[in-house]
Coordinates of C-alpha atoms in Angstrom, one line a residue:
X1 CA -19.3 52.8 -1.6
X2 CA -23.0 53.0 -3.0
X3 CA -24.4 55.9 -4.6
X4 CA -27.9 57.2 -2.7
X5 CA -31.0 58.6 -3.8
X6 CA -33.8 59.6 -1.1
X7 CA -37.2 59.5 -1.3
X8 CA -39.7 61.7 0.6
X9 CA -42.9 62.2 0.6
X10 CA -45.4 65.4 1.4
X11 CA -47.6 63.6 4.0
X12 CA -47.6 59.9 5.7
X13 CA -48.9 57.7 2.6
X14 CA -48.4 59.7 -0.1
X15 CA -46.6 56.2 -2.0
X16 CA -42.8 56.9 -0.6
X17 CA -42.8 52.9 0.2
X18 CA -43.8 51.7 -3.1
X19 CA -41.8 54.2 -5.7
X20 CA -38.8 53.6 -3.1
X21 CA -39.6 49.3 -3.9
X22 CA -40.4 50.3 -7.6
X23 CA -36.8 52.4 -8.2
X24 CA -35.3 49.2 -6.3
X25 CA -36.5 46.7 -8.8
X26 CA -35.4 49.1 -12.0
X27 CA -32.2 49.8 -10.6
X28 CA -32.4 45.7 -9.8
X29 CA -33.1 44.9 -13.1
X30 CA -30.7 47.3 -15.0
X31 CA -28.1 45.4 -13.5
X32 CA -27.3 47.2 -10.4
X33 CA -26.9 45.6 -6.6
X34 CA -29.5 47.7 -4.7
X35 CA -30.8 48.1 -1.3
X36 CA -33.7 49.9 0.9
X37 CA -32.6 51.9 3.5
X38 CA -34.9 53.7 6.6
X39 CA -33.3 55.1 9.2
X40 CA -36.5 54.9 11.6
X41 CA -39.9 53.5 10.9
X42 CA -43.0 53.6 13.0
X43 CA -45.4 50.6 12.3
X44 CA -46.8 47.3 14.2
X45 CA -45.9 45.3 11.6
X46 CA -42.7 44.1 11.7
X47 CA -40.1 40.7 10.9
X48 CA -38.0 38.3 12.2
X49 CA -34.5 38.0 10.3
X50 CA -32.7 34.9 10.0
X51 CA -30.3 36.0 13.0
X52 CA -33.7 37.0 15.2
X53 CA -33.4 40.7 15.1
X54 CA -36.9 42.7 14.5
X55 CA -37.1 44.9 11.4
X56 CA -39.9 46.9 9.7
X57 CA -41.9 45.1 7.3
X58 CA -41.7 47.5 4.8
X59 CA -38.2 47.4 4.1
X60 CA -38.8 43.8 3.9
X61 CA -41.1 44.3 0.8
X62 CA -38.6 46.9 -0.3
X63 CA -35.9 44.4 -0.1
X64 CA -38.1 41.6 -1.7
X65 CA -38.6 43.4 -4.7
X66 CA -34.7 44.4 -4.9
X67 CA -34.4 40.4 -4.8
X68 CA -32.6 40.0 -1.6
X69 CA -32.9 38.9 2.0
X70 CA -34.3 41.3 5.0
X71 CA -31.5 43.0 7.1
X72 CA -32.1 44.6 10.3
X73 CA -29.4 47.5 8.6
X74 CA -32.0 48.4 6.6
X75 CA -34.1 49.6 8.9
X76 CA -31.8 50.2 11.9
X77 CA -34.7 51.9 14.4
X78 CA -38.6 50.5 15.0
X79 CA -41.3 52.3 17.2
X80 CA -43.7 50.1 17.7
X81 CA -46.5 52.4 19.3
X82 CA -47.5 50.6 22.3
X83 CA -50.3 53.9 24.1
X84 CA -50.9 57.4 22.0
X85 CA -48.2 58.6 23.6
X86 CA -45.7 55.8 23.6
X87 CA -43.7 53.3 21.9
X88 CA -41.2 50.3 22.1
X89 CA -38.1 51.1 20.7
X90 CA -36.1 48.4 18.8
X91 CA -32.6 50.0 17.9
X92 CA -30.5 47.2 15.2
X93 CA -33.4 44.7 15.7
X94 CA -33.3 44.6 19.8
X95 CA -36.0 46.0 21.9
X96 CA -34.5 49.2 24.2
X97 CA -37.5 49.0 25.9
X98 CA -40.9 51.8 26.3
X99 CA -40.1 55.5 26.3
X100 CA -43.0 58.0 26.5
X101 CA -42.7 60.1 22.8
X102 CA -41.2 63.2 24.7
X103 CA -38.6 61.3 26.3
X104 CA -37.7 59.3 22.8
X105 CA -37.5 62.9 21.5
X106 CA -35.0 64.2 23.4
X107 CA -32.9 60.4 23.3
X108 CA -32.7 60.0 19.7
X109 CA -29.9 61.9 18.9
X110 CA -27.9 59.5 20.4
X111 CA -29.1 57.1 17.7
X112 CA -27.1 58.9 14.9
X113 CA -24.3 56.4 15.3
X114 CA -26.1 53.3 15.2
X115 CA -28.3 54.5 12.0
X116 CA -24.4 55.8 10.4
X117 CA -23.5 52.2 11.3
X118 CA -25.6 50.7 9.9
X119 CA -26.2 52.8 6.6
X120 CA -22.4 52.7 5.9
X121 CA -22.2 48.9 6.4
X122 CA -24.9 48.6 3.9
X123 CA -23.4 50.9 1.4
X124 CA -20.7 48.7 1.8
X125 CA -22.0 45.7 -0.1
X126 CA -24.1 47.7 -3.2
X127 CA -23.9 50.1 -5.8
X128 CA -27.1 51.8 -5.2
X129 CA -29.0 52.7 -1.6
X130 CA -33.0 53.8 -1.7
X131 CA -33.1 55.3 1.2
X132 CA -37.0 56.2 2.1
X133 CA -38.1 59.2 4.2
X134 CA -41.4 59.0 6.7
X135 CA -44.1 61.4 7.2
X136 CA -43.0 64.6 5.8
X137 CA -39.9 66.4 5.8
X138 CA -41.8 70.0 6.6
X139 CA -43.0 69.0 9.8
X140 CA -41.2 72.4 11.5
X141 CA -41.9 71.5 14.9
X142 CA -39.6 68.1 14.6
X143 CA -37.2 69.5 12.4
X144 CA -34.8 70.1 15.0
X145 CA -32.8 67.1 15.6
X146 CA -34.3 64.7 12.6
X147 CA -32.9 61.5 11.5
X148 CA -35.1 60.2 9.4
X149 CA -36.3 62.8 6.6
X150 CA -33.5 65.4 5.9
X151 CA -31.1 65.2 8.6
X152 CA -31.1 61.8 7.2
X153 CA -30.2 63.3 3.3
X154 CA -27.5 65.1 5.3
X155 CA -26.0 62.5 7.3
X156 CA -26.0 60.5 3.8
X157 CA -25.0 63.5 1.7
X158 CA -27.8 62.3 -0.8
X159 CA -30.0 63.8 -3.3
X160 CA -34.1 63.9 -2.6
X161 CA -37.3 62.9 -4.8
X162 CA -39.8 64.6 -3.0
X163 CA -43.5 63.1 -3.8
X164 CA -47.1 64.1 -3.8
X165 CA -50.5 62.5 -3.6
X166 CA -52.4 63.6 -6.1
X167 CA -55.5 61.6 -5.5
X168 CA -55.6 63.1 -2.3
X169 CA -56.0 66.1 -3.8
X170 CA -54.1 69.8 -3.5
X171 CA -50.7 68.1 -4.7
X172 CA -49.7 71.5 -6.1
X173 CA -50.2 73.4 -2.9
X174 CA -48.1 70.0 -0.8
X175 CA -45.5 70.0 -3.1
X176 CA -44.9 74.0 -2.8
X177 CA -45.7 74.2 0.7
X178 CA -43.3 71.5 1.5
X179 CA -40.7 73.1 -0.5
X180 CA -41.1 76.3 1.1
X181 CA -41.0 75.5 4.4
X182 CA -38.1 74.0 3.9
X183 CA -34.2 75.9 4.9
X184 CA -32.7 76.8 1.2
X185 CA -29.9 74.0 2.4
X186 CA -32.5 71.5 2.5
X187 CA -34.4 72.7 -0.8
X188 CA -30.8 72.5 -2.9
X189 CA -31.5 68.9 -1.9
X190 CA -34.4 68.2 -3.5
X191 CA -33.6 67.6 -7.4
X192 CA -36.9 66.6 -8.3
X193 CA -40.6 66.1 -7.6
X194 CA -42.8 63.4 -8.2
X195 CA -46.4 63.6 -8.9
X196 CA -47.7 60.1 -7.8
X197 CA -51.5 58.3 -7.7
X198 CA -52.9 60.2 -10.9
X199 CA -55.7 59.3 -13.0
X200 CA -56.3 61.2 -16.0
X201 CA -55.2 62.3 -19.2
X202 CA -51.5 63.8 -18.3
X203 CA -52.2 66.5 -20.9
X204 CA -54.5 68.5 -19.0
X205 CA -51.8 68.4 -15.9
X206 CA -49.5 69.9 -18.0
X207 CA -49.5 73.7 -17.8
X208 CA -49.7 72.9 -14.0
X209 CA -46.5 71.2 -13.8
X210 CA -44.6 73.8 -16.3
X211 CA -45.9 76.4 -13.5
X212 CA -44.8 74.3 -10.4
X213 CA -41.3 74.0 -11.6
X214 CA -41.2 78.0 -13.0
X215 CA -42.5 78.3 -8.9
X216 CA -39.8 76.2 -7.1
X217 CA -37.6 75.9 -9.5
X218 CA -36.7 72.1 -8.8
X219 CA -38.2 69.5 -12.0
X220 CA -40.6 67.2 -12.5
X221 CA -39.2 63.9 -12.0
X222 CA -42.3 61.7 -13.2
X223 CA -46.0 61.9 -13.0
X224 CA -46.6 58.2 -12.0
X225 CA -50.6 56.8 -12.6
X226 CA -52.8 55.6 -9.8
X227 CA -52.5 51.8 -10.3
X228 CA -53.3 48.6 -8.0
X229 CA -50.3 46.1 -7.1
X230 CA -50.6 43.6 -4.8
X231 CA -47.7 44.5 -2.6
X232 CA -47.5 44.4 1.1
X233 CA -49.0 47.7 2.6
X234 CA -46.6 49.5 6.1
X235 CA -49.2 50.4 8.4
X236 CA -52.5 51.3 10.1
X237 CA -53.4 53.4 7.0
X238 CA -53.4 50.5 4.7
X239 CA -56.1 50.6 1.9
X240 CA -57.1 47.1 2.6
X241 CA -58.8 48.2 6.0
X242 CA -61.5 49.9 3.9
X243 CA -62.9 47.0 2.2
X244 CA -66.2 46.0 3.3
X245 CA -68.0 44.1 0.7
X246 CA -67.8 40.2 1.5
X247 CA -66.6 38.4 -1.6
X248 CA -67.3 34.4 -2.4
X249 CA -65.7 33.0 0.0
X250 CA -65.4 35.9 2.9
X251 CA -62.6 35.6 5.5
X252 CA -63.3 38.6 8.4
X253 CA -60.0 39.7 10.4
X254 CA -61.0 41.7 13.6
X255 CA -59.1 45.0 13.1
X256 CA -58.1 45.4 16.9
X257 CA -57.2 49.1 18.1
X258 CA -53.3 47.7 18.3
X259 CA -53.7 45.2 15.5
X260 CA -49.8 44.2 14.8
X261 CA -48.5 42.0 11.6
X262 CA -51.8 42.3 10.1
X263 CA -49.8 41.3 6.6
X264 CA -50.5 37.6 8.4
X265 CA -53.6 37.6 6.0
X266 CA -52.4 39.2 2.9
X267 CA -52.2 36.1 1.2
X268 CA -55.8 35.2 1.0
X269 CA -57.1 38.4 -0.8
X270 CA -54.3 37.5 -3.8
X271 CA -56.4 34.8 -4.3
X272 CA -59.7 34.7 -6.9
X273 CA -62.5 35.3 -5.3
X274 CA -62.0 35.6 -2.0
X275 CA -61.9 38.9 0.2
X276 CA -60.5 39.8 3.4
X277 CA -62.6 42.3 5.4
X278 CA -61.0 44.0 8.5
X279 CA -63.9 44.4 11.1
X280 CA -64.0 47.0 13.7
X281 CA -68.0 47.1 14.8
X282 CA -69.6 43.7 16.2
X283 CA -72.4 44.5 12.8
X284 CA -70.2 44.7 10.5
X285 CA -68.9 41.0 11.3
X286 CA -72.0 39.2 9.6
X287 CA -71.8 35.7 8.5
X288 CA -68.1 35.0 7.1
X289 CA -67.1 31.7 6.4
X290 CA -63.3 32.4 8.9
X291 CA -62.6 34.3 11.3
X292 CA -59.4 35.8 11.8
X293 CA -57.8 37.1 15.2
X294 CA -55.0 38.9 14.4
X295 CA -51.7 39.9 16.4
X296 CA -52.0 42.7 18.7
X297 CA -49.1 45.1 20.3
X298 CA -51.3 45.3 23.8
X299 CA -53.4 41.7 24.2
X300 CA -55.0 42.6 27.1
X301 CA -56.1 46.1 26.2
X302 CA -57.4 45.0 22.8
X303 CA -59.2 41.8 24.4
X304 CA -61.1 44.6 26.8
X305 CA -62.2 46.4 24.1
X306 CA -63.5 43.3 22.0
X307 CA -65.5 42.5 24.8
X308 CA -66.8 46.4 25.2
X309 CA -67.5 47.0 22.3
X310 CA -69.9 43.4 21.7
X311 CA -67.3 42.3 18.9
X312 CA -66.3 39.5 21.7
X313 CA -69.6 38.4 21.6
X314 CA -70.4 38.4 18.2
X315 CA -67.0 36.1 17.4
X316 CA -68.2 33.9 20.0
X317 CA -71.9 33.4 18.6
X318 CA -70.8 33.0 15.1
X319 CA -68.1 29.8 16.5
X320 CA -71.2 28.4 18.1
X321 CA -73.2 28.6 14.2
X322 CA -70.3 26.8 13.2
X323 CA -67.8 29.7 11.9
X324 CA -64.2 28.3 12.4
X325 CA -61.6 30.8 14.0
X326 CA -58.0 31.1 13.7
X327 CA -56.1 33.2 16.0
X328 CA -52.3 34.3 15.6
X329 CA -50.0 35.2 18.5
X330 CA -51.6 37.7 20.5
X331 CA -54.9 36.4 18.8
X332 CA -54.1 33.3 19.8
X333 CA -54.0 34.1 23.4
X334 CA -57.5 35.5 23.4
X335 CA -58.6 32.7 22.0
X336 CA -57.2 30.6 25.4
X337 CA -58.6 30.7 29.1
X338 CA -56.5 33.5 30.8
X339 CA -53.8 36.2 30.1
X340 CA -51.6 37.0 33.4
X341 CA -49.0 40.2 33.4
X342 CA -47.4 39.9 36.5
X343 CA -44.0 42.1 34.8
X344 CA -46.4 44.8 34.2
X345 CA -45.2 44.2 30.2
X346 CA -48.4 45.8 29.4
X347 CA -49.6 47.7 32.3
X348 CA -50.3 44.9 34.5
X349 CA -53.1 42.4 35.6
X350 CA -54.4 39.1 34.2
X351 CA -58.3 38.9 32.3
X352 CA -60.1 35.8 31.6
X353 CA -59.9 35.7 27.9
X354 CA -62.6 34.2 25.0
X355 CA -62.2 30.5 26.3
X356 CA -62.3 28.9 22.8
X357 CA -58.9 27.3 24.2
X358 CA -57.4 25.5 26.7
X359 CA -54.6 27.7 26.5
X360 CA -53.3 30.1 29.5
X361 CA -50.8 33.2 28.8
X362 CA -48.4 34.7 30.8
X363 CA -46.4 37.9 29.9
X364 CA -42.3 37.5 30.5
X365 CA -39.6 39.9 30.2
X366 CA -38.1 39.0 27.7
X367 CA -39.1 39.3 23.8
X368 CA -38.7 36.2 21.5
X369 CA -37.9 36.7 18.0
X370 CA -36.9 34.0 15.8
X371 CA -37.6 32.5 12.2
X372 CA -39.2 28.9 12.4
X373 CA -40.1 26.1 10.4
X374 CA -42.3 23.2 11.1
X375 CA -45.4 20.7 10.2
X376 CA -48.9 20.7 11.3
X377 CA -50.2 17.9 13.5
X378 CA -52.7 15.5 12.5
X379 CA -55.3 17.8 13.2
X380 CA -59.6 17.5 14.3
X381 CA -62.4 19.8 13.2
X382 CA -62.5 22.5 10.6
X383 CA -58.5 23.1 10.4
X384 CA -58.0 19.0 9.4
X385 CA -57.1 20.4 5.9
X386 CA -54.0 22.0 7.5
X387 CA -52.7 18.0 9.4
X388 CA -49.3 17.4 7.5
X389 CA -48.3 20.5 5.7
X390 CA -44.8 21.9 6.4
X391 CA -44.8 25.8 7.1
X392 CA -42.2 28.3 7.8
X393 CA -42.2 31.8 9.8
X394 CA -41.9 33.7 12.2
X395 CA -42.2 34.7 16.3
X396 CA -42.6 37.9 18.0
X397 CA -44.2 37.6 21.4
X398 CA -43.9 38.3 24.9
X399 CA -45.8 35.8 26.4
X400 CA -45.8 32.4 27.2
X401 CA -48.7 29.7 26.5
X402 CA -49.6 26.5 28.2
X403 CA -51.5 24.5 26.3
X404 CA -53.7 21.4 28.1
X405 CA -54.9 20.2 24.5
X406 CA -53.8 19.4 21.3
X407 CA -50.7 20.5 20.0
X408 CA -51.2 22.5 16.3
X409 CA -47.8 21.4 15.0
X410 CA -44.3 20.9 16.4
X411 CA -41.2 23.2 14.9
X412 CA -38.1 21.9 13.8
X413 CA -36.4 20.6 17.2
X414 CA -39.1 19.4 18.7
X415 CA -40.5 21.9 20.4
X416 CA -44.6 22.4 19.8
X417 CA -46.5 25.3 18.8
X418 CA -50.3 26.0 19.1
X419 CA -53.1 23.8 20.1
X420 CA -56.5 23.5 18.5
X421 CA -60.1 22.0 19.6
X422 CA -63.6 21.8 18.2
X423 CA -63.5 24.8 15.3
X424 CA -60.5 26.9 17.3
X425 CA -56.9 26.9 16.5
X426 CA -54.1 29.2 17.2
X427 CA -50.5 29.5 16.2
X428 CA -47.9 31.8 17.6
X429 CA -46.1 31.8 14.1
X430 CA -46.8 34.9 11.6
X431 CA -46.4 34.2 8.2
X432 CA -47.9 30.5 8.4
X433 CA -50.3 31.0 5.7
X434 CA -47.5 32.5 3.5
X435 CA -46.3 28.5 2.7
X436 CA -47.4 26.9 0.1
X437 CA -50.7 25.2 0.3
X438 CA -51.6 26.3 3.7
X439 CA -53.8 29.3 2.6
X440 CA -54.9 27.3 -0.1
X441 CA -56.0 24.6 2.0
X442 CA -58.2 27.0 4.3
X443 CA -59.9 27.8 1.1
X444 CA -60.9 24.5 0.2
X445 CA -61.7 23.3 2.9
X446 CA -64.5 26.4 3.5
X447 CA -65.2 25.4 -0.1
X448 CA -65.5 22.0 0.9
X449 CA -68.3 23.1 3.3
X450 CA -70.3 25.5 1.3
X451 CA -70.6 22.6 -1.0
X452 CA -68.9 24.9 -4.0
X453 CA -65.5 24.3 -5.8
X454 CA -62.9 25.9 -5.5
X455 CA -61.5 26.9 -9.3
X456 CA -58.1 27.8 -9.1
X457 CA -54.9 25.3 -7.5
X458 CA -51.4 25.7 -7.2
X459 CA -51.2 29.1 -6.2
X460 CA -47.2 30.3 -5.7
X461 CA -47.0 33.2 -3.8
X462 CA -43.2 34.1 -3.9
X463 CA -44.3 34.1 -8.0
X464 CA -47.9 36.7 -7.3
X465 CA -44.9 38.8 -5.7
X466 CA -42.5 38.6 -8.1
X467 CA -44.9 39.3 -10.8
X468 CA -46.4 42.2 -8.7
X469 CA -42.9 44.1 -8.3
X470 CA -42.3 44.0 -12.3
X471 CA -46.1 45.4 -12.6
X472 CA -44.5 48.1 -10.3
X473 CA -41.4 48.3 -12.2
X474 CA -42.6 48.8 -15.4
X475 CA -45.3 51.9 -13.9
X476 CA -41.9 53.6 -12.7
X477 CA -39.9 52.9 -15.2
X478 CA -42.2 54.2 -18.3
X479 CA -43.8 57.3 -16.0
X480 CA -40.5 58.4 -14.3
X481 CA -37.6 60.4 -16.1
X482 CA -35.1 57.2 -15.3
X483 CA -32.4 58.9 -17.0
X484 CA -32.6 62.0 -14.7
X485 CA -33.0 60.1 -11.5
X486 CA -29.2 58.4 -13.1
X487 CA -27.8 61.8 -13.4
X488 CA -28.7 62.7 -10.3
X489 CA -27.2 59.9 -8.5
X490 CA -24.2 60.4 -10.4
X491 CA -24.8 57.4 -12.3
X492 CA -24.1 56.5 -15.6
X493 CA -27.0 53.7 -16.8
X494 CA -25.9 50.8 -17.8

């Protein structure tokens, strides 16, 4: 059975995702068989394993950088917030349906076996679990009843790493005030504390941390600097949404209110010279050289507001000036004719969508989740550069599209997926740019028609990835005490 180590985090953000991946990959590369484990994860963006089920993209990352393929056991519950106040709940990859938050309160105690399940089957098959916390493990009015922050550690029986954000500022006061707050049965827990995202000389943090530890008597595990990794970000507070400045080739994704999978476009800002800006205001849209519609959680919602808000209009202008527009699954249906909910999947109702595409959408029942492979069709317009290039990934989506045009490309069996026309195309696979040459291509081809080249070829993404996770590696490994996080696993380092 594995050994465990937990890591929590003072606030949402605070880096438990990416010093859970970085321990991964050091445990990964001292020679250990590692996994990511979290028991319940709140995010749109999720994936498709090989066997269909719907997991948490974050563990995905996680388990990319331990070098091994997605499970649903790593993440064994996903809330996928669907209103304010509400959420789709996917227990072991399988949606349970929407439950207001007040009724998902009171049922997810019942969820203890299926997380148990799942953890133990996992801890089955490795020598070491990272299991990661979410939001923060002081929150006293959820305390009762938790599953995913310490009544996690004590379902597990596990030793914490509790971090703060430092660049947030206040890390002293999070770190203490979580500590505090905490039952003295949780604090025995927590067997060290991680100062994370610092810039500075580590000197003048010094007498601070001496006085921390004198104050709550737990150590100082590692004071890890603020760096930048390429590495796939969890959710809506994801750094990339604040970049605004348009780069040398400029590719604008519409940041809709429900925006799901939005990791769809990562691969283009790894790429030289070219930014991705996430758009929210029809000014802020200006004059990219793509547009990008991205997945959404609630289509029809997030087509209303498009149109309220003059973004609608602003997409539409810019593919009359001769801006090309891709849109992916729920994207993809705004770009069509009509959307129709007669199952009331999403409150109801059908709205005449942006009309780019002879496409019409009708909500089902049922959810389809499945990995994919295929090739692009010989393909007209701006997207040509995509006719012939084989692609893999993966669908999430409720509805069903008819398309009266052109077929984008047909997926292994037969079966065709997409249409295009004029300067429009949409796919309902996410993940299509992640194949090699396909985001590439894009880029040459806007090259192509700003009549500048394009410098750099043969860019391997699995490789950026692989290369970002050792970056990330090496940060934890020379700013964290490795041989105390050993010892208190139990561990003895190979």
């Amino acid at each position: 059975m594995a050994k465990a180590i937990m890591v929590q985090g003072t606030m949402s953000n605070s880096g438990k995702s990416f010093i859970t991946a970085g321990l991964l990959r050091v445990f990964v590369q001292d020679g250990f068989k590692a996994a990511p484990f979290k028991s319940q994860n709140m995010a749109l963006n999720s994936y498709i394993t090989e066997d269909g089920k719907e997991m948490g993209r974050a563990q995905v990352m996680q388990a990319e950088a331990a070098g091994i393929k997605p499970d649903v056991r790593m993440n064994p519950i996903l809330l996928k917030p669907t209103t304010d106040v509400g959420s789709q709940v996917i227990v072991n990859g399988v949606s349970r349906g929407n439950m207001k938050a007040s009724d998902y309160f009171k049922y997810k105690t019942k969820l203890k076996k299926d997380i148990m399940d799942a953890y133990k089957s996992l801890a089955e098959h490795n020598d070491i679990i990272v299991i990661e916390g979410a939001g923060s493990p002081a929150e006293i009015n959820l305390k009762n009843d938790d599953i995913v922050n310490m009544g996690m550690a004590e379902m597990a029986d596990c030793p914490v790493l509790l971090a703060g954000d430092i660049d947030r500022g206040g890390v002293f006061a999070q770190l203490y005030g979580t500590v505090m707050l905490l039952e003295e049965r949780e604090r025995m827990r927590i067997k060290g504390v991680i100062i994370n995202k610092f810039r500075g000389d580590r000197r003048i943090l010094e007498p601070g941390l001496k006085m921390l530890e004198d104050k709550i008597n737990i150590p100082v595990a590692g004071v890890l600097p603020f760096i930048n990794v390429d590495i796939d970000d969890e959710d809506s507070l994801s750094p990339a949404f604040e970049k605004n400045e348009a780069g040398e080739i400029d590719i604008a994704v519409i940041r809709l209110p429900k925006i799901s999978n939005f990791t769809d476009f990562n691969v283009f800002g790894y790429m030289e010279n070219v930014s991705v800006r996430y758009v929210s205001k029809a000014k802020d849209l200006k004059t990219p050289d793509i547009i990008m519609l991205p997945g959404s959680k609630n289509t029809i919602s997030d087509l209303k507001w498009l149109r309220e808000n003059g973004i609608e209009n602003a997409v539409l202008r810019a593919y009359r000036n001769g801006t090309p527009v891709f849109g992916i699954c729920g994207g993809y249906q705004m770009l069509g004719e009509k959307i129709s909910d007669p199952y009331n999947v999403e409150g109801g109702g059908s709205i005449n969508a942006m009309g780019l595409l002879p496409v019409e959408t009708v909500f089902a029942n049922e959810k389809k989740t499945k990995q994919v492979q295929g090739r692009f069709e010989d393909i007209s317009g701006f997207f040509s550069c995509l006719s012939g290039k084989e692609f893999e990934g993966y669908e999430i989506h409720m509805g069903k599209s008819k398309a009266n045009g052109n077929a984008l490309s047909r997926l292994s069996g037969g079966k065709y997926d997409g249409t295009f026309g004029g300067n429009a195309a949409g796919t309902y696979v996410h993940g299509v740019f992640d194949s090699t040459g396909c985001a590439e291509a894009i880029i040459n081809a806007i090259c192509m028609k700003k009549g500048v080249k394009y410098n750099k070829s043969g860019f391997d993404l699995k490789a950026y990835k692989e290369k970002q996770y050792d970056i990330l590696a090496d940060m934890v490994r020379n700013s964290m005490d490795m041989e105390m996080v050993y010892n208190i696993m139990g561990i003895e380092r190979r």
